[in-house]
Amino acid sequence: MTTTPTESPEAATPPPGSGPAAKTAKAAKVPRGHRRLLTRRDRLTLGLMAGLPTILHVALVWVTAFASIALAFTTWDGIGFDSIKWVGFDNFKELFTNNPQFWPAVEHNIIWFVALILIPTPLGLFLAVQLDKQIRFSRVYQTAFFLPVVMSLAVIGFVWQLIYNPDTGLINSLIGANEPGHYIDWIGDPDLNLWAILIAASWRHTGYMMILYLAGLKGVDPSLREASALDGANEWQTFKNVIFPTLRPTNTVVLVVTIIEALRAFDLVFVFNKGAEGTELLSILVTNNIIGESSRIGYGSAIAVVLLVISLVVIIPYLISTFRKERRA
Amino acid sequence: MHLTPSGLAVPGPSRRTLLRGIGGAAALGAGVPLLSACGGSGSSAGDSKTVTLGSNASDAVPKKAFAEIYAAFKKQSGITVDVNTKDHNTFQEQINTYLQGTPDDVFHWFAGYRMQFFASKGLANPIDDVWDKIGGNFPDAMKKLSQGADGKFYFVPLYTYPWALFYRKSVFAEKGYEVPTTWDQLIALCKQMEKDKLVPIAFGDKDAWPAMGTFDQLNFRTNGYDFHVELMAGKASWTDAKVRKVFDLWSELLPYHQEGAVGRTWQDAAQTLASKKAGMYLLGTFVGQQFTNKEDLDDLDFFAFPEIDPAYGQDTVEAPTDGFMMSKSPKNKAGAVKLMEFLGTPEAEQIYLKADPNVVAASTKADTSSYTPMQKKAFEMISGAKSLTQFMDRDSRPDFTSTVMQPALQKFIRDPKGIDSLLSSIERQKKTIFAS
């Protein structure tokens, strides 16, 4: 299952390279002058320039990825290589049937994605459309909404804790919900904490989406607007039937970015409450199992593999469709 | 000193594997070269005048206290202690990579299972020769705590601190409360406090370890020390009726705990006690660090968790102990042995306690005349105990306590119903972890 995804992007690559005729012609010409132009030293330099990054890439990305996949079928406490024991699918069996945190974590990752698509994304689009109208103080608004994106998620976690802290936080102090009897536990209550964190995540994501859409809107041909105005379309009709369809490439980028955000969600939650009840995430389960004095590296790797498979399932169709488009072009 | 919250993220799986794969374990213990750079980089393997020491004492108070010990050691022996301090939590997270790389000669660590684990993995040096010299300074309970599963000594304890129920003397005096010594008295006191508009027991479990302390108290009071040890060692079953009894008692006490514990840090919970909004608080003596006002600190007192089963009374005290171990192949072994011997003396402990009065000496020989009343009480409690426990995450496998028990106890605190399915889930997970 894991090998097909890694092959398919490569399988898809050759056509675009060999497709355009101009490119092949160039490629055929270059080697002739090549031999004369390049001294041995040049070749060595080029070899190093291409070789070193390749070695680093293979070692840091591919070897480690495959090592994690291999380790997912073992148990290992991280001490000495001789303590690695092969256990087949036991880790996965344990994970799917016996880990009370696994399914909630999968569910929360999905909720994370759906929430980001449904709330901050339309909101970002809305803000972008408003700002695109060249309203007054446009730059001030732009800066204000984009500011959270500049901050690290870990910092955002600290900031929002000041707001959510059930005893001394802003919200509970204002509404008096820090008294016994009518106590609201934003951070500890599993029915609330995920949503509390999602609001913080959305606060940042909105700005991100806004900037992406703003860039997309700048690319819309002004003559389109003109034409639709001439046809008598009102603002909403223009947006719905003319502008939005031209934002298609931006929408694809937004979708991919949001999926990635949902899958890598980690720092905010870790700072907030370390993935306690109600905020379990796959990335946090991986960390909790692997970091520590006596770690369950095999088990943690198994969770990482699940995360990898989910990522691939999402990303492969995207890559395939992108490469198809390129081939057609 | 505050046990192990799972802490911040450091190296991921892949990075760790990779570094180890290319023989880079040393690179992860990066503090070592860094340190020797700032502490006289010429000091290499052959230098008999320097001992390197890996420290997790990154907080200001203990850091300074330890520095004074090393200064005294230098004066006495002429050997310099080259200290490599790392952030407390980072040190714990990296410990096993650190010990497999090029660790310092001597390093800070904790007594109990956590010490035995590294001893049994061959990552620590047995120090029976040191104990021949310092053995007389310590009570038997401390000796037992310093031994690995093979019976050899691996650990020199420095200080310890008991867990107990803390309260403010002025509150108890004003309302006429009496220190409860039995379960029924405790429940009655909680009821009375509730009537008096106090939160009976302050509680914060955001860091996920404080609840373990409550479990420990309830378990060894109900089932005794031996059962507690068996349970922590993975031998007894979590579905045993004895464990069920513990959770039943806990369910009875839980309504008197502060609401919303999972969202609150222990520091914030301590503030409710400090501001007299809460009547009691179950924690270690380090709770005193949160009492920044001297008057408030003098008003702080504690009592042992009340008796549940008369057969066991109050004979067990939870007293996590911190100290030192020697790494598997120290560069300057003779110097390291000398340092360990010095650390095992009452003088070293006294130097430490002068600077950090929230803990007590591990040795019975240390001078207690300068102790605060609270230290004296803590000292008596520990020296009078029949058995000492460390803490759930020091007495059991850390991978079990952090990945299974921490979330399970948080779940229980949130929703005390459904104990049976929780316990059988713990038991199932325990079996796979202890089998690996």
Coordinates of C-alpha atoms in Angstrom, one line a residue, chain A residues 59-60 63-65 67-68 71 75-81 83 85 94 97-101 158 161 165-168 179-185 187-191 266 270-277 280 286-297 299 301 304, chain B residues 4-18 20-21 92-97 100 109-110 114 117-118 121 123 199 206-207 258-265 268-269 393 397-400 402-404 407 410-412 414-415 424-425 428-429 432-433 435-436:
Chain A
A59 CA 19.3 10.4 4.0
L60 CA 17.1 12.9 5.7
V63 CA 16.0 6.7 4.6
T64 CA 14.2 8.1 7.6
A65 CA 10.8 7.6 6.1
A67 CA 13.2 3.5 8.6
S68 CA 10.0 4.7 10.3
L71 CA 10.3 0.3 12.8
T75 CA 9.1 -2.9 19.3
W76 CA 12.1 -0.8 20.4
D77 CA 12.8 1.2 23.5
G78 CA 15.5 3.2 21.7
I79 CA 18.4 1.7 23.6
G80 CA 20.9 -0.2 21.5
F81 CA 20.0 -1.8 18.2
S83 CA 16.7 -4.5 21.5
K85 CA 12.3 -6.9 18.1
E94 CA -2.9 -2.7 19.3
T97 CA -8.3 -2.1 18.8
N98 CA -6.7 -1.2 22.1
N99 CA -5.7 2.4 22.1
P100 CA -8.4 4.6 23.6
Q101 CA -6.8 7.7 22.1
F158 CA 0.4 31.0 24.9
Q161 CA -4.3 30.5 27.1
N165 CA -7.5 30.1 31.4
P166 CA -10.5 28.9 33.4
D167 CA -9.4 30.6 36.7
T168 CA -7.8 33.8 35.6
E179 CA -16.8 30.4 40.4
P180 CA -17.7 27.0 41.7
G181 CA -21.1 25.9 40.5
H182 CA -21.0 27.6 37.1
Y183 CA -17.5 26.9 36.1
I184 CA -16.5 26.7 32.4
D185 CA -13.4 24.7 31.8
I187 CA -9.0 23.9 28.4
G188 CA -10.0 20.7 30.3
D189 CA -13.6 20.0 29.2
P190 CA -13.5 17.5 26.2
D191 CA -16.7 19.0 24.8
F266 CA 0.4 20.0 16.7
F270 CA 0.7 20.8 22.5
V271 CA 1.2 24.2 24.1
F272 CA -2.4 24.5 25.0
N273 CA -3.0 21.2 26.9
K274 CA -0.6 18.6 25.5
G275 CA -3.4 16.8 23.7
A276 CA -5.4 15.9 26.8
E277 CA -8.9 14.5 26.8
E280 CA -6.0 14.1 20.9
V286 CA 3.4 10.1 17.8
T287 CA 5.3 12.5 20.0
N288 CA 4.1 11.1 23.3
N289 CA 5.1 7.6 22.3
I290 CA 8.5 8.4 20.9
I291 CA 9.9 11.2 23.1
G292 CA 10.9 10.3 26.6
E293 CA 13.2 8.3 28.8
S294 CA 12.0 4.9 27.7
S295 CA 10.1 5.4 24.5
R296 CA 7.9 3.1 22.4
I297 CA 9.6 3.9 19.2
Y299 CA 4.5 1.9 18.4
S301 CA 6.3 4.8 14.3
A304 CA 3.4 7.9 12.2
Chain B
T4 CA 8.0 14.6 34.4
P5 CA 5.3 16.5 32.6
S6 CA 5.8 15.2 29.1
G7 CA 7.4 18.4 28.2
L8 CA 8.3 20.1 25.0
A9 CA 8.9 18.5 21.7
V10 CA 12.4 17.7 20.8
P11 CA 13.7 15.3 18.1
G12 CA 11.2 13.4 16.1
P13 CA 11.5 9.7 15.4
S14 CA 13.1 10.0 12.1
R15 CA 15.7 12.5 13.1
R16 CA 16.6 10.5 16.1
T17 CA 16.9 7.3 14.1
L18 CA 18.9 9.0 11.5
R20 CA 21.9 7.3 15.5
G21 CA 22.2 5.6 12.2
Q92 CA 14.5 14.0 30.8
E93 CA 13.3 13.6 27.3
Q94 CA 16.8 13.2 25.9
I95 CA 18.2 11.1 28.7
N96 CA 18.4 7.8 26.9
T97 CA 20.1 9.3 23.8
Q100 CA 24.1 6.2 24.8
W109 CA 18.8 11.5 38.2
F110 CA 15.9 10.1 40.2
R114 CA 13.7 5.2 36.6
F117 CA 15.8 1.0 34.2
F118 CA 19.1 2.6 33.1
K121 CA 20.3 -1.4 30.4
L123 CA 24.0 2.7 30.9
V199 CA -13.1 24.4 48.0
K206 CA -3.2 20.0 33.4
D207 CA 0.3 18.5 33.5
Q258 CA -11.7 21.7 42.8
E259 CA -13.8 21.8 39.6
G260 CA -12.1 21.8 36.2
A261 CA -8.9 20.2 37.2
V262 CA -7.8 19.1 33.8
G263 CA -7.6 22.7 32.6
R264 CA -5.6 23.9 35.6
T265 CA -1.8 23.7 36.3
D268 CA -2.7 27.8 39.8
A269 CA -4.2 25.2 42.1
D393 CA 6.1 7.7 37.1
R397 CA 7.7 2.1 33.4
P398 CA 7.7 5.6 32.2
D399 CA 6.3 4.6 28.8
F400 CA 3.3 3.0 30.6
S402 CA 3.0 8.6 30.3
T403 CA 1.1 7.0 27.5
V404 CA -1.5 5.0 29.4
P407 CA -4.7 10.1 29.9
Q410 CA -7.5 12.5 33.3
K411 CA -10.4 10.7 31.8
F412 CA -11.4 9.4 35.2
R414 CA -13.4 14.2 34.0
D415 CA -15.9 11.4 34.2
S424 CA -9.9 -3.1 31.7
S425 CA -8.5 -0.8 29.0
R428 CA -5.0 -4.6 28.2
Q429 CA -2.6 -1.8 27.4
T432 CA 1.3 -5.2 25.7
I433 CA 3.7 -2.6 27.1
A435 CA 5.5 -7.7 27.4
S436 CA 7.7 -5.7 25.1

